[in-house]
Amino acid sequence: MGIVTANLAVSLDGYTAGPDQSLEHPFGPGVREPLTSWMGETDRPGREQDAHLLGVLHANTGAHIMGRNMFGPGRGAWDESWTGWWGPEPPYHAPVFVLTHHPREPLPMEGGTTFEFVTDGIEAALDRARAAAGEQDVEIAGGASTVRQYLQAGLLDELVLHVVPVALGLGAGVRLLDDVRATLEPVEAIASPTVTHLRYRVLNSL
């Protein structure tokens, strides 16, 4: 069986998203660019390690889990015309289990991605994802509140943080480690001009 892993971009002051998230601003106004611009710059000189890491990060992933807020901006009953942020071919190419309180039929997409909607909690979603992944890894794709739930429950084996050297100073928003007590073991640190990648093994949740 593979491991349960997660990776997130985070600011120096701990934010993964800001307040006022919406269809137009899924990370909150003014937050997406500073947190994720490095992902589109991996072809530049000095960014070779970023490109390599992004290329191998999901190489052994057999299934994904995400929260409803990562799948889309809606709440309440489903608008079934919404099929995600990613267009007809999402980047996952594997089963994706979406945590929700509202049932919905599975949604097959191009490229091998099928979104399945789980209404009976994080452990049930993990059981289904492990069954789908087989010997491969399960990735908790996000957002931060979903990763936090798995970390608090002691169900996460590995956490990779892409630490961007900006302090967002939001005063409100989403911080991954709020209300989390856990012991992590550093496994790897990779620095580049615009981001530092930190890989941790999760030893326990306290």
Short mmCIF file of C-alpha atoms in Angstrom, two decimals:
data_model
loop_
_atom_site.label_atom_id
_atom_site.label_comp_id
_atom_site.label_asym_id
_atom_site.label_seq_id
_atom_site.Cartn_x
_atom_site.Cartn_y
_atom_site.Cartn_z
CA MET A 1 0.00 0.00 0.00
CA GLY A 2 1.22 3.52 -0.80
CA ILE A 3 1.30 6.49 1.55
CA VAL A 4 -1.15 9.33 2.13
CA THR A 5 0.46 12.60 1.11
CA ALA A 6 -0.35 16.26 0.58
CA ASN A 7 1.44 19.28 -0.86
CA LEU A 8 0.51 22.95 -0.58
CA ALA A 9 1.97 26.34 -1.43
CA VAL A 10 2.14 28.51 1.67
CA SER A 11 3.33 32.04 2.48
CA LEU A 12 5.95 32.78 5.13
CA ASP A 13 3.16 33.83 7.50
CA GLY A 14 1.34 30.56 6.96
CA TYR A 15 -1.47 31.40 4.53
CA THR A 16 -2.64 29.11 1.75
CA ALA A 17 -5.59 31.33 0.77
CA GLY A 18 -7.14 34.62 1.76
CA PRO A 19 -10.62 35.75 2.72
CA ASP A 20 -13.43 36.45 0.24
CA GLN A 21 -12.81 33.45 -2.00
CA SER A 22 -15.11 33.45 -5.02
CA LEU A 23 -15.51 32.21 -8.59
CA GLU A 24 -13.39 35.16 -9.79
CA HIS A 25 -10.83 34.82 -6.98
CA PRO A 26 -10.62 31.17 -5.85
CA PHE A 27 -7.65 31.95 -3.55
CA GLY A 28 -9.12 35.27 -2.41
CA PRO A 29 -8.23 38.63 -4.01
CA GLY A 30 -4.51 39.19 -4.53
CA VAL A 31 -3.37 35.80 -3.20
CA ARG A 32 -3.10 33.39 -6.12
CA GLU A 33 -0.31 35.19 -7.98
CA PRO A 34 2.22 35.43 -5.11
CA LEU A 35 1.58 31.84 -4.00
CA THR A 36 1.58 30.06 -7.35
CA SER A 37 3.47 32.16 -9.93
CA TRP A 38 6.60 30.03 -9.44
CA MET A 39 4.75 27.04 -10.92
CA GLY A 40 4.59 28.77 -14.30
CA GLU A 41 8.26 29.79 -14.27
CA THR A 42 9.93 26.39 -14.11
CA ASP A 43 11.43 26.77 -17.59
CA ARG A 44 13.60 29.71 -16.46
CA PRO A 45 17.30 29.36 -15.58
CA GLY A 46 17.83 28.30 -11.98
CA ARG A 47 14.39 26.71 -11.68
CA GLU A 48 15.42 23.21 -12.73
CA GLN A 49 14.76 21.74 -9.29
CA ASP A 50 11.25 23.23 -9.24
CA ALA A 51 10.55 21.64 -12.63
CA HIS A 52 11.90 18.28 -11.48
CA LEU A 53 9.89 18.30 -8.27
CA LEU A 54 6.64 19.17 -10.02
CA GLY A 55 7.36 16.44 -12.55
CA VAL A 56 7.79 13.69 -9.96
CA LEU A 57 5.48 14.90 -7.19
CA HIS A 58 2.49 12.92 -8.46
CA ALA A 59 4.34 10.14 -10.26
CA ASN A 60 3.09 7.49 -7.82
CA THR A 61 -0.35 8.95 -7.11
CA GLY A 62 -3.24 6.58 -7.78
CA ALA A 63 -6.15 8.58 -6.33
CA HIS A 64 -6.89 12.03 -4.91
CA ILE A 65 -9.17 13.47 -2.22
CA MET A 66 -10.33 17.09 -2.13
CA GLY A 67 -12.80 19.25 -0.28
CA ARG A 68 -15.84 20.69 -1.98
CA ASN A 69 -14.38 24.19 -1.86
CA MET A 70 -11.46 23.04 -3.98
CA PHE A 71 -13.79 21.46 -6.52
CA GLY A 72 -15.87 24.60 -6.91
CA PRO A 73 -17.23 27.77 -5.27
CA GLY A 74 -20.81 26.56 -4.73
CA ARG A 75 -22.52 25.61 -1.48
CA GLY A 76 -25.73 23.74 -0.78
CA ALA A 77 -27.38 21.64 -3.47
CA TRP A 78 -25.27 20.98 -6.55
CA ASP A 79 -25.41 23.02 -9.72
CA GLU A 80 -24.66 20.04 -11.93
CA SER A 81 -23.52 22.25 -14.80
CA TRP A 82 -20.38 22.90 -12.70
CA THR A 83 -17.66 20.37 -13.50
CA GLY A 84 -14.66 21.95 -11.76
CA TRP A 85 -12.15 24.72 -12.38
CA TRP A 86 -10.03 22.76 -14.87
CA GLY A 87 -12.03 22.45 -18.10
CA PRO A 88 -12.88 19.17 -19.85
CA GLU A 89 -9.54 17.48 -19.00
CA PRO A 90 -8.56 18.02 -15.34
CA PRO A 91 -4.90 17.46 -14.41
CA TYR A 92 -5.52 14.51 -12.06
CA HIS A 93 -5.84 11.58 -14.52
CA ALA A 94 -7.08 9.32 -11.70
CA PRO A 95 -10.13 8.99 -9.45
CA VAL A 96 -10.81 12.08 -7.32
CA PHE A 97 -13.01 11.76 -4.22
CA VAL A 98 -14.75 15.02 -3.31
CA LEU A 99 -15.91 15.53 0.28
CA THR A 100 -19.42 16.97 0.40
CA HIS A 101 -22.70 16.92 2.35
CA HIS A 102 -24.73 16.73 -0.87
CA PRO A 103 -24.92 13.54 -2.98
CA ARG A 104 -24.05 13.68 -6.65
CA GLU A 105 -23.52 11.03 -9.31
CA PRO A 106 -19.91 10.30 -10.38
CA LEU A 107 -18.60 12.73 -12.98
CA PRO A 108 -16.26 11.19 -15.59
CA MET A 109 -14.01 13.66 -17.42
CA GLU A 110 -11.46 13.43 -20.21
CA GLY A 111 -7.98 12.08 -19.54
CA GLY A 112 -8.94 9.44 -16.98
CA THR A 113 -10.23 11.71 -14.20
CA THR A 114 -13.51 10.74 -12.54
CA PHE A 115 -14.88 12.85 -9.69
CA GLU A 116 -16.75 10.81 -7.10
CA PHE A 117 -18.69 12.55 -4.35
CA VAL A 118 -18.41 11.23 -0.78
CA THR A 119 -20.95 12.22 1.86
CA ASP A 120 -19.88 10.02 4.80
CA GLY A 121 -16.69 11.67 5.95
CA ILE A 122 -12.93 11.75 5.58
CA GLU A 123 -12.26 8.15 6.62
CA ALA A 124 -14.80 6.76 4.16
CA ALA A 125 -13.24 8.88 1.41
CA LEU A 126 -9.79 7.56 2.33
CA ASP A 127 -11.00 3.95 2.29
CA ARG A 128 -12.40 4.44 -1.21
CA ALA A 129 -9.30 6.28 -2.41
CA ARG A 130 -6.99 3.55 -1.07
CA ALA A 131 -9.06 0.90 -2.82
CA ALA A 132 -8.84 2.85 -6.08
CA ALA A 133 -5.11 3.57 -5.72
CA GLY A 134 -4.07 0.00 -4.99
CA GLU A 135 -0.31 0.00 -4.33
CA GLN A 136 0.02 3.67 -5.28
CA ASP A 137 -0.21 6.78 -3.10
CA VAL A 138 -3.31 8.74 -2.14
CA GLU A 139 -2.92 12.52 -2.39
CA ILE A 140 -5.00 14.88 -0.27
CA ALA A 141 -5.21 17.53 -2.97
CA GLY A 142 -6.65 20.28 -0.79
CA GLY A 143 -7.66 22.74 0.16
CA ALA A 144 -5.92 23.49 3.41
CA SER A 145 -8.92 22.76 5.62
CA THR A 146 -9.19 19.26 4.12
CA VAL A 147 -5.47 18.59 4.57
CA ARG A 148 -5.80 19.88 8.15
CA GLN A 149 -8.61 17.41 8.89
CA TYR A 150 -6.49 14.47 7.73
CA LEU A 151 -3.49 15.76 9.68
CA GLN A 152 -5.54 16.21 12.85
CA ALA A 153 -6.99 12.71 12.47
CA GLY A 154 -3.53 11.13 12.18
CA LEU A 155 -4.25 9.93 8.64
CA LEU A 156 -1.51 11.84 6.77
CA ASP A 157 1.90 10.21 6.24
CA GLU A 158 3.74 12.96 4.35
CA LEU A 159 3.40 16.73 3.95
CA VAL A 160 5.24 18.80 1.33
CA LEU A 161 5.16 22.58 1.78
CA HIS A 162 6.18 24.94 -1.02
CA VAL A 163 7.16 27.97 1.07
CA VAL A 164 7.00 31.18 -0.96
CA PRO A 165 9.14 34.04 0.47
CA VAL A 166 6.31 36.53 0.88
CA ALA A 167 4.42 37.61 3.99
CA LEU A 168 0.84 38.27 2.89
CA GLY A 169 -0.18 40.09 6.07
CA LEU A 170 -3.82 39.23 5.49
CA GLY A 171 -5.00 39.18 9.09
CA ALA A 172 -7.64 36.68 7.97
CA GLY A 173 -7.81 33.79 5.56
CA VAL A 174 -6.82 30.13 5.54
CA ARG A 175 -3.77 28.94 7.48
CA LEU A 176 -2.88 25.27 7.18
CA LEU A 177 -1.61 24.64 10.70
CA ASP A 178 -4.13 26.55 12.79
CA ASP A 179 -5.34 24.32 15.65
CA VAL A 180 -2.95 21.51 14.64
CA ARG A 181 -0.61 19.75 17.08
CA ALA A 182 1.69 17.27 15.36
CA THR A 183 5.28 16.09 15.25
CA LEU A 184 6.92 16.21 11.82
CA GLU A 185 10.31 14.87 10.75
CA PRO A 186 12.18 16.86 8.05
CA VAL A 187 13.06 14.60 5.14
CA GLU A 188 14.13 16.95 2.33
CA ALA A 189 14.67 20.65 1.64
CA ILE A 190 15.05 22.02 -1.89
CA ALA A 191 15.70 25.73 -2.43
CA SER A 192 15.24 27.75 -5.60
CA PRO A 193 15.19 31.51 -6.25
CA THR A 194 11.46 31.91 -5.58
CA VAL A 195 10.32 29.00 -3.37
CA THR A 196 11.65 26.48 -0.86
CA HIS A 197 10.24 22.96 -0.94
CA LEU A 198 10.10 21.23 2.45
CA ARG A 199 9.18 17.56 2.70
CA TYR A 200 8.13 16.19 6.10
CA ARG A 201 7.24 12.75 7.40
CA VAL A 202 4.30 12.98 9.78
CA LEU A 203 5.23 11.08 12.93
CA ASN A 204 2.07 11.70 14.92
CA SER A 205 -0.77 14.08 15.63
CA LEU A 206 -0.99 15.19 19.25
#
